[in-house]
């Protein structure tokens, strides 16, 4: 039992690697509530670390305890320890982004970029705070604040489905998105250069996307003819006005 990782139980395994489990006390003062699990491979390398927050993420208040325990595991390689410590460093960074968001302070371009593109945490999914932070922000407004074209492009590629409908104005990226999947036309702004060409590209690729088009478009009738000629059933999606 390590003084740096108190109330720890080591579970030995001859096959899958040892487990270290950190417990906290219940209302009776018994150390029986598991909070952190560290699984090893070959007893000298960390395979995974799991917490009990959403998606088995680590609770923020336990980061220091885990950090101290990793420093005490001298039988691990420096490379392996550094890898885990880097994840903890990123989680602390996420905490600063969360604090700035809660205080309504401006994020830097790099912080905006990392929030929407970086993977945070030890869990099977993103640290739940990422979703909470995003829920308090507008991805479109954050995107519009960026001046770095690389940042803008990568955020679009990874998050375009989170943008409001008809809000993407990047012409080059609009072409990439519609080529990838015709249904992505619903995210593209009508102000995009060659919007008409993108609409025809989308409907030729997937005729049912006709349901995403506004009947007031000058070329709506042409789109309908193409869509129905490809798949007759899409007539149900055609606006008869």
XYZ file of N, CA, C and O in Angstrom, residues 18-206:
756
model
N -1.200 -6.872 -13.693
C -1.680 -6.480 -12.373
C -2.617 -5.273 -12.445
O -2.574 -4.482 -13.383
N -3.449 -5.152 -11.397
C -4.359 -4.015 -11.247
C -4.041 -3.282 -9.946
O -3.845 -3.909 -8.905
N -4.010 -1.955 -10.026
C -4.000 -1.133 -8.819
C -5.340 -0.419 -8.771
O -5.748 0.216 -9.746
N -6.036 -0.520 -7.647
C -7.325 0.141 -7.490
C -7.271 1.065 -6.286
O -6.857 0.657 -5.190
N -7.660 2.318 -6.510
C -7.689 3.321 -5.441
C -9.122 3.437 -4.922
O -10.062 3.596 -5.689
N -9.250 3.344 -3.573
C -10.559 3.408 -2.935
C -10.664 4.655 -2.049
O -9.673 5.121 -1.493
N -11.873 5.170 -1.923
C -12.140 6.217 -0.939
C -13.150 5.677 0.077
O -13.752 4.618 -0.112
N -13.337 6.425 1.153
C -14.171 5.957 2.257
C -15.664 6.169 1.997
O -16.053 7.132 1.351
N -16.447 5.246 2.524
C -17.902 5.415 2.498
C -18.338 6.152 3.759
O -17.505 6.634 4.534
N -19.639 6.234 3.989
C -20.147 7.003 5.132
C -19.760 6.376 6.472
O -19.821 7.029 7.523
N -19.332 5.112 6.426
C -18.907 4.438 7.661
C -17.397 4.489 7.866
O -16.866 3.866 8.787
N -16.720 5.207 6.979
C -15.273 5.311 7.104
C -14.519 4.133 6.538
O -13.301 4.013 6.724
N -15.216 3.254 5.836
C -14.584 2.086 5.227
C -14.100 2.431 3.810
O -14.838 3.049 3.023
N -12.865 2.031 3.514
C -12.301 2.314 2.180
C -12.771 1.247 1.185
O -12.075 0.260 0.912
N -13.972 1.428 0.665
C -14.580 0.416 -0.193
C -15.123 0.990 -1.511
O -15.676 0.255 -2.318
N -14.968 2.307 -1.729
C -15.513 2.912 -2.953
C -14.399 3.046 -3.995
O -13.488 3.866 -3.835
N -14.417 2.220 -5.046
C -13.360 2.304 -6.060
C -13.481 3.594 -6.864
O -14.558 3.987 -7.277
N -12.321 4.254 -7.095
C -12.347 5.533 -7.815
C -11.398 5.535 -9.023
O -11.669 6.188 -10.026
N -10.271 4.850 -8.893
C -9.302 4.792 -9.993
C -8.809 3.367 -10.135
O -8.543 2.685 -9.138
N -8.667 2.900 -11.372
C -8.067 1.590 -11.641
C -6.936 1.762 -12.647
O -7.095 2.449 -13.663
N -5.790 1.155 -12.331
C -4.641 1.163 -13.250
C -4.355 -0.280 -13.621
O -4.054 -1.110 -12.761
N -4.473 -0.586 -14.896
C -4.177 -1.951 -15.361
C -2.827 -1.959 -16.063
O -2.556 -1.094 -16.910
N -2.020 -2.933 -15.726
C -0.691 -3.050 -16.310
C -0.642 -4.157 -17.352
O -1.445 -5.085 -17.347
N 0.332 -4.066 -18.239
C 0.658 -5.140 -19.174
C 2.032 -5.659 -18.781
O 2.992 -4.887 -18.688
N 2.107 -6.968 -18.555
C 3.392 -7.534 -18.190
C 3.956 -6.971 -16.910
O 5.155 -7.101 -16.627
N 3.115 -6.308 -16.131
C 3.488 -5.758 -14.829
C 4.562 -4.680 -14.882
O 5.168 -4.341 -13.862
N 4.835 -4.147 -16.077
C 5.827 -3.063 -16.159
C 5.431 -1.970 -17.151
O 6.238 -1.128 -17.506
N 4.169 -2.004 -17.586
C 3.695 -0.977 -18.507
C 2.210 -0.733 -18.274
O 1.431 -1.687 -18.138
N 1.821 0.531 -18.215
C 0.406 0.868 -18.031
C -0.357 0.597 -19.320
O -0.014 1.125 -20.381
N -1.380 -0.237 -19.221
C -2.223 -0.528 -20.380
C -3.375 0.460 -20.465
O -3.696 0.957 -21.538
N -3.982 0.736 -19.315
C -5.091 1.686 -19.294
C -5.332 2.170 -17.876
O -4.989 1.500 -16.898
N -5.909 3.364 -17.808
C -6.320 3.952 -16.534
C -7.786 4.331 -16.664
O -8.175 4.952 -17.646
N -8.578 3.961 -15.688
C -10.008 4.240 -15.742
C -10.471 4.856 -14.422
O -9.976 4.523 -13.349
N -11.457 5.746 -14.567
C -12.098 6.337 -13.407
C -13.543 5.895 -13.337
O -13.938 4.940 -14.008
N -14.347 6.609 -12.570
C -15.754 6.235 -12.410
C -16.696 7.340 -12.881
O -17.908 7.256 -12.673
N -16.134 8.384 -13.507
C -16.992 9.416 -14.098
C -17.562 8.870 -15.411
O -17.307 7.724 -15.790
N -18.326 9.678 -16.108
C -18.936 9.257 -17.371
C -17.881 8.695 -18.319
O -16.772 9.232 -18.435
N -18.223 7.574 -18.998
C -17.312 6.891 -19.926
C -16.017 6.454 -19.242
O -14.965 6.372 -19.860
N -16.101 6.174 -17.939
C -14.962 5.715 -17.131
C -13.830 6.738 -17.101
O -12.657 6.390 -17.002
N -14.204 8.015 -17.181
C -13.212 9.084 -17.122
C -12.774 9.326 -15.685
O -13.449 8.947 -14.728
N -11.625 9.984 -15.554
C -11.078 10.306 -14.243
C -11.729 11.570 -13.697
O -11.890 12.553 -14.416
N -12.112 11.535 -12.422
C -12.678 12.723 -11.781
C -11.582 13.768 -11.578
O -10.454 13.446 -11.227
N -11.934 15.013 -11.796
C -10.947 16.087 -11.777
C -10.182 16.154 -10.462
O -8.964 16.371 -10.446
N -10.868 15.957 -9.341
C -10.223 16.103 -8.037
C -9.229 14.983 -7.727
O -8.480 15.056 -6.735
N -9.190 13.939 -8.570
C -8.286 12.813 -8.324
C -7.025 12.859 -9.186
O -6.189 11.956 -9.115
N -6.867 13.891 -9.984
C -5.718 13.958 -10.884
C -4.396 13.971 -10.126
O -3.434 13.310 -10.509
N -4.330 14.732 -9.021
C -3.085 14.831 -8.255
C -2.731 13.490 -7.618
O -1.556 13.089 -7.582
N -3.723 12.770 -7.118
C -3.489 11.459 -6.516
C -2.919 10.501 -7.552
O -1.955 9.773 -7.297
N -3.510 10.493 -8.745
C -3.009 9.623 -9.814
C -1.595 10.030 -10.223
O -0.728 9.170 -10.429
N -1.367 11.318 -10.328
C -0.050 11.815 -10.715
C 1.011 11.343 -9.722
O 2.083 10.851 -10.122
N 0.737 11.459 -8.435
C 1.686 11.022 -7.407
C 1.943 9.525 -7.493
O 3.084 9.059 -7.328
N 0.879 8.770 -7.755
C 1.045 7.317 -7.852
C 1.935 6.950 -9.039
O 2.822 6.091 -8.909
N 1.745 7.603 -10.154
C 2.567 7.300 -11.333
C 4.042 7.599 -11.061
O 4.922 6.833 -11.460
N 4.313 8.700 -10.364
C 5.694 9.028 -10.020
C 6.311 7.967 -9.112
O 7.528 7.744 -9.137
N 5.483 7.313 -8.289
C 5.993 6.305 -7.352
C 6.220 4.945 -8.014
O 6.887 4.080 -7.438
N 5.688 4.738 -9.197
C 5.794 3.440 -9.883
C 7.099 3.390 -10.676
O 7.120 3.427 -11.907
N 8.187 3.288 -9.935
C 9.527 3.387 -10.542
C 9.869 2.198 -11.428
O 10.857 2.246 -12.165
N 9.086 1.141 -11.353
C 9.334 -0.030 -12.195
C 8.834 0.180 -13.631
O 9.125 -0.614 -14.519
N 8.067 1.263 -13.858
C 7.602 1.579 -15.208
C 8.682 2.342 -15.963
O 9.509 3.028 -15.363
N 8.659 2.244 -17.298
C 9.614 2.995 -18.104
C 9.264 4.478 -18.062
O 8.099 4.852 -17.891
N 10.265 5.313 -18.194
C 10.040 6.760 -18.203
C 9.092 7.141 -19.344
O 8.217 7.992 -19.192
N 9.265 6.497 -20.484
C 8.414 6.785 -21.643
C 6.955 6.488 -21.326
O 6.054 7.258 -21.667
N 6.710 5.370 -20.644
C 5.348 4.978 -20.310
C 4.728 5.928 -19.288
O 3.569 6.327 -19.407
N 5.508 6.306 -18.279
C 5.011 7.254 -17.273
C 4.721 8.602 -17.914
O 3.685 9.226 -17.666
N 5.662 9.060 -18.755
C 5.495 10.375 -19.401
C 4.234 10.420 -20.251
O 3.565 11.467 -20.335
N 3.903 9.297 -20.877
C 2.695 9.234 -21.700
C 1.450 9.489 -20.849
O 0.549 10.242 -21.247
N 1.403 8.877 -19.669
C 0.252 9.065 -18.780
C 0.235 10.471 -18.185
O -0.824 11.088 -18.053
N 1.417 10.979 -17.848
C 1.499 12.324 -17.280
C 1.084 13.385 -18.291
O 0.536 14.424 -17.921
N 1.334 13.121 -19.563
C 0.921 14.052 -20.612
C -0.603 14.140 -20.683
O -1.164 15.225 -20.907
N -1.279 13.013 -20.481
C -2.746 13.016 -20.469
C -3.256 13.840 -19.287
O -4.213 14.610 -19.412
N -2.595 13.687 -18.119
C -2.981 14.474 -16.948
C -2.748 15.960 -17.210
O -3.579 16.806 -16.856
N -1.637 16.279 -17.855
C -1.346 17.674 -18.207
C -2.446 18.243 -19.095
O -2.900 19.382 -18.910
N -2.896 17.445 -20.064
C -3.976 17.885 -20.948
C -5.272 18.101 -20.175
O -6.048 19.017 -20.474
N -5.523 17.245 -19.173
C -6.739 17.397 -18.370
C -6.699 18.673 -17.538
O -7.725 19.330 -17.338
N -5.521 19.024 -17.048
C -5.375 20.284 -16.317
C -5.603 21.473 -17.254
O -6.209 22.482 -16.884
N -5.114 21.325 -18.466
C -5.323 22.346 -19.503
C -6.811 22.489 -19.805
O -7.339 23.604 -19.929
N -7.502 21.349 -19.876
C -8.952 21.378 -20.098
C -9.652 22.098 -18.953
O -10.624 22.830 -19.179
N -9.156 21.906 -17.743
C -9.738 22.588 -16.581
C -9.640 24.105 -16.736
O -10.567 24.835 -16.381
N -8.516 24.568 -17.281
C -8.348 26.017 -17.474
C -9.304 26.539 -18.545
O -9.846 27.640 -18.423
N -9.548 25.735 -19.586
C -10.509 26.118 -20.621
C -11.916 26.165 -20.040
O -12.701 27.078 -20.328
N -12.219 25.197 -19.186
C -13.526 25.165 -18.534
C -13.722 26.402 -17.659
O -14.790 27.036 -17.682
N -12.702 26.755 -16.893
C -12.790 27.911 -16.009
C -13.000 29.198 -16.805
O -13.847 30.034 -16.454
N -12.251 29.356 -17.899
C -12.395 30.557 -18.714
C -13.786 30.633 -19.319
O -14.372 31.719 -19.422
N -14.323 29.489 -19.716
C -15.673 29.464 -20.283
C -16.709 29.853 -19.235
O -17.620 30.638 -19.504
N -16.561 29.307 -18.037
C -17.512 29.613 -16.967
C -17.454 31.081 -16.557
O -18.469 31.655 -16.149
N -16.270 31.695 -16.676
C -16.108 33.101 -16.313
C -16.374 34.035 -17.497
O -16.210 35.250 -17.392
N -16.750 33.444 -18.640
C -17.030 34.195 -19.867
C -15.800 34.961 -20.364
O -15.921 36.049 -20.929
N -14.629 34.372 -20.125
C -13.391 34.942 -20.638
C -13.111 34.401 -22.034
O -13.483 33.268 -22.355
N -12.470 35.201 -22.860
C -12.162 34.790 -24.229
C -11.130 33.657 -24.239
O -10.156 33.682 -23.483
N -11.345 32.690 -25.105
C -10.343 31.646 -25.328
C -9.387 32.097 -26.423
O -9.764 32.828 -27.336
N -8.144 31.639 -26.337
C -7.196 31.901 -27.413
C -7.551 31.025 -28.606
O -8.330 30.066 -28.490
N -6.990 31.332 -29.759
C -7.245 30.507 -30.946
C -6.797 29.064 -30.700
O -7.472 28.119 -31.118
N -5.667 28.908 -30.039
C -5.164 27.562 -29.768
C -6.105 26.808 -28.839
O -6.347 25.606 -29.034
N -6.650 27.481 -27.845
C -7.583 26.834 -26.923
C -8.864 26.422 -27.648
O -9.402 25.335 -27.410
N -9.354 27.283 -28.527
C -10.540 26.938 -29.323
C -10.246 25.721 -30.178
O -11.035 24.767 -30.241
N -9.104 25.750 -30.829
C -8.718 24.639 -31.713
C -8.628 23.326 -30.932
O -9.171 22.294 -31.358
N -7.953 23.359 -29.791
C -7.782 22.140 -29.003
C -9.111 21.624 -28.466
O -9.347 20.410 -28.428
N -9.986 22.523 -28.062
C -11.290 22.107 -27.541
C -12.061 21.277 -28.559
O -12.713 20.291 -28.208
N -11.980 21.658 -29.822
C -12.777 20.993 -30.856
C -12.033 19.882 -31.609
O -12.661 19.160 -32.400
N -10.735 19.720 -31.362
C -9.996 18.709 -32.125
C -9.208 17.727 -31.271
O -8.886 16.638 -31.734
N -8.900 18.077 -30.039
C -8.023 17.256 -29.204
C -8.807 16.200 -28.447
O -9.976 16.408 -28.109
N -8.175 15.065 -28.184
C -8.761 14.028 -27.344
C -8.273 14.227 -25.914
O -7.068 14.309 -25.665
N -9.202 14.264 -24.972
C -8.858 14.483 -23.569
C -9.284 13.286 -22.721
O -10.401 12.792 -22.861
N -8.402 12.848 -21.839
C -8.804 11.915 -20.802
C -8.356 10.484 -20.982
O -7.789 10.094 -21.993
N -8.664 9.685 -19.954
C -8.293 8.268 -19.896
C -9.469 7.359 -20.242
O -9.291 6.154 -20.367
N -10.664 7.892 -20.333
C -11.857 7.069 -20.508
C -11.996 6.493 -21.902
O -11.162 6.704 -22.785
N -13.076 5.750 -22.091
C -13.347 5.145 -23.392
C -13.873 6.177 -24.378
O -13.975 5.913 -25.574
N -14.233 7.349 -23.879
C -14.716 8.442 -24.711
C -14.062 9.724 -24.188
O -13.261 9.689 -23.258
N -14.401 10.838 -24.808
C -13.877 12.113 -24.345
C -14.224 12.356 -22.868
O -15.261 11.898 -22.372
N -13.355 13.097 -22.191
C -13.676 13.537 -20.839
C -15.016 14.281 -20.890
O -15.225 15.127 -21.766
N -15.950 13.956 -19.984
C -17.291 14.555 -20.049
C -17.295 16.075 -19.988
O -18.235 16.722 -20.452
N -16.236 16.670 -19.445
C -16.186 18.129 -19.374
C -16.109 18.764 -20.763
O -16.546 19.901 -20.957
N -15.549 18.023 -21.727
C -15.476 18.550 -23.093
C -16.877 18.853 -23.601
O -17.132 19.927 -24.158
N -17.802 17.927 -23.396
C -19.175 18.112 -23.866
C -19.881 19.220 -23.090
O -20.673 19.973 -23.660
N -19.580 19.313 -21.797
C -20.209 20.363 -20.995
C -19.727 21.742 -21.444
O -20.521 22.694 -21.519
N -18.432 21.842 -21.725
C -17.888 23.129 -22.189
C -18.494 23.500 -23.534
O -18.938 24.634 -23.745
N -18.534 22.551 -24.451
C -19.085 22.823 -25.777
C -20.548 23.228 -25.715
O -21.008 24.063 -26.509
N -21.279 22.641 -24.757
C -22.708 22.952 -24.643
C -22.936 24.403 -24.232
O -24.023 24.946 -24.433
N -21.915 25.018 -23.660
C -22.032 26.409 -23.217
C -21.458 27.384 -24.239
O -21.422 28.590 -23.993
N -21.012 26.858 -25.344
C -20.383 27.692 -26.358
C -21.107 27.521 -27.697
O -21.918 26.609 -27.877
N -20.779 28.377 -28.645
C -21.289 28.268 -30.011
C -20.126 27.921 -30.922
O -19.185 28.706 -31.059
N -20.189 26.741 -31.534
C -19.085 26.338 -32.404
C -18.954 27.289 -33.594
O -17.849 27.584 -34.056
N -20.068 27.816 -34.078
C -20.016 28.738 -35.201
C -19.312 30.032 -34.799
O -18.443 30.537 -35.536
N -19.653 30.579 -33.646
C -19.004 31.811 -33.186
C -17.525 31.585 -32.910
O -16.681 32.430 -33.229
N -17.196 30.425 -32.323
C -15.785 30.116 -32.074
C -15.025 30.009 -33.395
O -13.911 30.519 -33.533
N -15.642 29.350 -34.353
C -15.025 29.178 -35.664
C -14.780 30.530 -36.344
O -13.727 30.763 -36.948
N -15.738 31.411 -36.225
C -15.635 32.721 -36.876
C -14.570 33.619 -36.244
O -14.134 34.588 -36.861
N -14.154 33.289 -35.024
C -13.100 34.068 -34.359
C -11.703 33.698 -34.860
O -10.746 34.442 -34.639
N -11.591 32.551 -35.496
C -10.279 32.053 -35.898
C -9.742 32.776 -37.119
O -10.490 33.077 -38.059
N -8.443 33.024 -37.113
C -7.760 33.602 -38.272
C -6.821 32.587 -38.910
O -6.418 32.742 -40.059
N -6.471 31.551 -38.144
C -5.582 30.501 -38.647
C -6.381 29.553 -39.549
O -7.277 28.842 -39.092
N -6.056 29.535 -40.834
C -6.828 28.745 -41.806
C -6.712 27.250 -41.543
O -7.657 26.500 -41.768
N -5.549 26.819 -41.065
C -5.374 25.396 -40.747
C -6.305 25.001 -39.610
O -6.946 23.943 -39.651
N -6.388 25.844 -38.585
C -7.285 25.570 -37.469
C -8.731 25.483 -37.953
O -9.480 24.577 -37.579
N -9.131 26.443 -38.784
C -10.511 26.468 -39.268
C -10.842 25.213 -40.064
O -11.895 24.598 -39.885
N -9.913 24.828 -40.925
C -10.146 23.661 -41.783
C -10.291 22.380 -40.947
O -11.213 21.576 -41.156
N -9.387 22.194 -39.986
C -9.412 20.972 -39.187
C -10.633 20.903 -38.270
O -11.187 19.821 -38.039
N -11.052 22.044 -37.752
C -12.267 22.066 -36.932
C -13.477 21.695 -37.781
O -14.349 20.928 -37.354
N -13.526 22.218 -38.995
C -14.638 21.887 -39.895
C -14.664 20.402 -40.216
O -15.716 19.756 -40.167
N -13.508 19.854 -40.553
C -13.429 18.441 -40.930
C -13.936 17.546 -39.807
O -14.665 16.573 -40.047
N -13.565 17.865 -38.582
C -13.906 16.992 -37.456
C -15.280 17.271 -36.869
O -15.888 16.383 -36.256
N -15.807 18.491 -37.054
C -17.020 18.882 -36.327
C -18.146 19.417 -37.193
O -19.092 20.005 -36.660
N -18.087 19.252 -38.517
C -19.062 19.939 -39.371
C -20.502 19.577 -39.046
O -21.411 20.389 -39.215
N -20.737 18.377 -38.523
C -22.107 17.986 -38.186
C -22.651 18.735 -36.973
O -23.849 18.686 -36.690
N -21.770 19.405 -36.252
C -22.207 20.187 -35.091
C -22.514 21.637 -35.458
O -22.981 22.401 -34.607
N -22.240 22.013 -36.702
C -22.526 23.376 -37.141
C -24.017 23.533 -37.422
O -24.692 22.563 -37.802
N -24.557 24.732 -37.243
C -25.957 24.959 -37.622
C -26.156 24.705 -39.111
O -25.216 24.828 -39.906
N -27.370 24.361 -39.494
C -27.673 24.140 -40.904
C -27.418 25.411 -41.703
O -27.655 26.521 -41.229
N -26.933 25.230 -42.920
C -26.705 26.342 -43.861
C -25.762 27.404 -43.306
O -25.928 28.594 -43.593
N -24.767 26.991 -42.533
C -23.886 27.982 -41.908
C -22.443 27.948 -42.408
O -21.680 28.872 -42.151
N -22.052 26.882 -43.118
C -20.656 26.758 -43.554
C -20.439 27.579 -44.819
O -21.118 27.374 -45.830
N -19.498 28.493 -44.767
C -19.275 29.427 -45.879
C -17.935 29.220 -46.577
O -17.628 29.936 -47.529
N -17.149 28.262 -46.113
C -15.854 27.966 -46.733
C -16.092 27.188 -48.031
O -16.524 26.035 -48.015
N -15.799 27.827 -49.162
C -16.103 27.230 -50.470
C -15.354 25.930 -50.708
O -15.929 24.930 -51.166
N -14.063 25.938 -50.409
C -13.245 24.742 -50.651
C -13.700 23.581 -49.778
O -13.833 22.446 -50.241
N -13.954 23.863 -48.499
C -14.403 22.809 -47.603
C -15.809 22.334 -47.953
O -16.132 21.167 -47.788
N -16.637 23.228 -48.461
C -17.988 22.835 -48.867
C -17.922 21.782 -49.963
O -18.669 20.798 -49.948
N -17.012 21.971 -50.900
C -16.830 21.006 -51.981
C -16.379 19.664 -51.420
O -16.893 18.606 -51.813
N -15.428 19.688 -50.488
C -14.927 18.450 -49.880
C -16.054 17.708 -49.163
O -16.212 16.493 -49.313
N -16.854 18.441 -48.408
C -17.918 17.825 -47.617
C -19.000 17.210 -48.496
O -19.484 16.107 -48.233
N -19.382 17.913 -49.556
C -20.444 17.391 -50.432
C -19.934 16.210 -51.252
O -20.669 15.253 -51.500
N -18.678 16.249 -51.658
C -18.103 15.103 -52.365
C -18.094 13.865 -51.478
O -18.336 12.750 -51.927
N -17.813 14.081 -50.197
C -17.761 12.970 -49.240
C -19.137 12.376 -49.008
O -19.318 11.165 -48.929
N -20.152 13.245 -48.895
C -21.512 12.783 -48.604
C -22.490 13.873 -49.030
O -22.480 14.973 -48.478
N -23.345 13.548 -49.995
C -24.282 14.528 -50.527
C -25.195 15.138 -49.484
O -25.637 16.285 -49.617
N -25.486 14.388 -48.402
C -26.380 14.919 -47.373
C -25.750 16.100 -46.625
O -26.455 16.845 -45.942
N -24.458 16.276 -46.779
C -23.791 17.396 -46.111
C -24.174 18.744 -46.713
O -23.849 19.795 -46.150
N -24.892 18.725 -47.819
C -25.326 19.975 -48.444
C -26.171 20.795 -47.477
O -26.224 22.025 -47.567
N -26.808 20.130 -46.514
C -27.674 20.853 -45.571
C -26.896 21.769 -44.640
O -27.481 22.664 -44.025
N -25.582 21.571 -44.539
C -24.770 22.432 -43.679
C -24.181 23.619 -44.441
O -23.623 24.526 -43.839
N -24.318 23.614 -45.767
C -23.649 24.607 -46.602
C -24.511 25.853 -46.773
O -25.711 25.768 -47.047
N -23.885 27.009 -46.637
C -24.593 28.280 -46.809
C -24.890 28.540 -48.288
O -24.091 28.206 -49.168
N -26.023 29.153 -48.544
C -26.374 29.517 -49.919
C -25.445 30.588 -50.472
O -25.422 30.831 -51.690
N -24.684 31.217 -49.608
C -23.769 32.270 -50.037
C -22.444 31.725 -50.570
O -21.611 32.491 -51.059
N -22.259 30.411 -50.445
C -21.015 29.813 -50.922
C -20.932 29.917 -52.444
O -21.919 29.709 -53.164
N -19.741 30.244 -52.915
C -19.528 30.304 -54.365
C -19.831 28.936 -54.971
O -19.488 27.895 -54.411
N -20.500 28.910 -56.087
C -20.859 27.683 -56.796
C -21.807 26.802 -55.975
O -21.794 25.586 -56.073
N -22.651 27.448 -55.172
C -23.625 26.699 -54.378
C -24.523 25.858 -55.274
O -24.840 24.711 -54.957
N -24.915 26.420 -56.408
C -25.784 25.695 -57.333
C -25.130 24.395 -57.786
O -25.774 23.337 -57.818
N -23.851 24.473 -58.136
C -23.149 23.269 -58.586
C -23.105 22.219 -57.473
O -23.242 21.015 -57.733
N -22.918 22.675 -56.245
C -22.882 21.749 -55.114
C -24.234 21.069 -54.919
O -24.298 19.881 -54.593
N -25.312 21.819 -55.134
C -26.658 21.247 -55.001
C -26.884 20.133 -56.023
O -27.409 19.061 -55.686
N -26.482 20.368 -57.241
C -26.647 19.353 -58.286
C -25.756 18.144 -58.010
O -26.151 17.001 -58.243
N -24.561 18.399 -57.513
C -23.660 17.307 -57.154
C -24.290 16.440 -56.068
O -24.264 15.204 -56.131
N -24.899 17.093 -55.092
C -25.506 16.378 -53.967
C -26.691 15.533 -54.408
O -26.806 14.363 -54.031
N -27.573 16.093 -55.221
C -28.787 15.380 -55.618
C -28.473 14.236 -56.583
O -29.183 13.228 -56.620
N -27.414 14.378 -57.368
C -27.005 13.278 -58.257
C -26.384 12.135 -57.460
O -26.472 10.973 -57.853
N -25.771 12.510 -56.342
C -25.143 11.494 -55.494
C -26.193 10.751 -54.672
O -26.185 9.528 -54.585
N -27.121 11.512 -54.064
C -28.171 10.930 -53.230
C -29.461 11.699 -53.481
O -29.639 12.805 -52.966
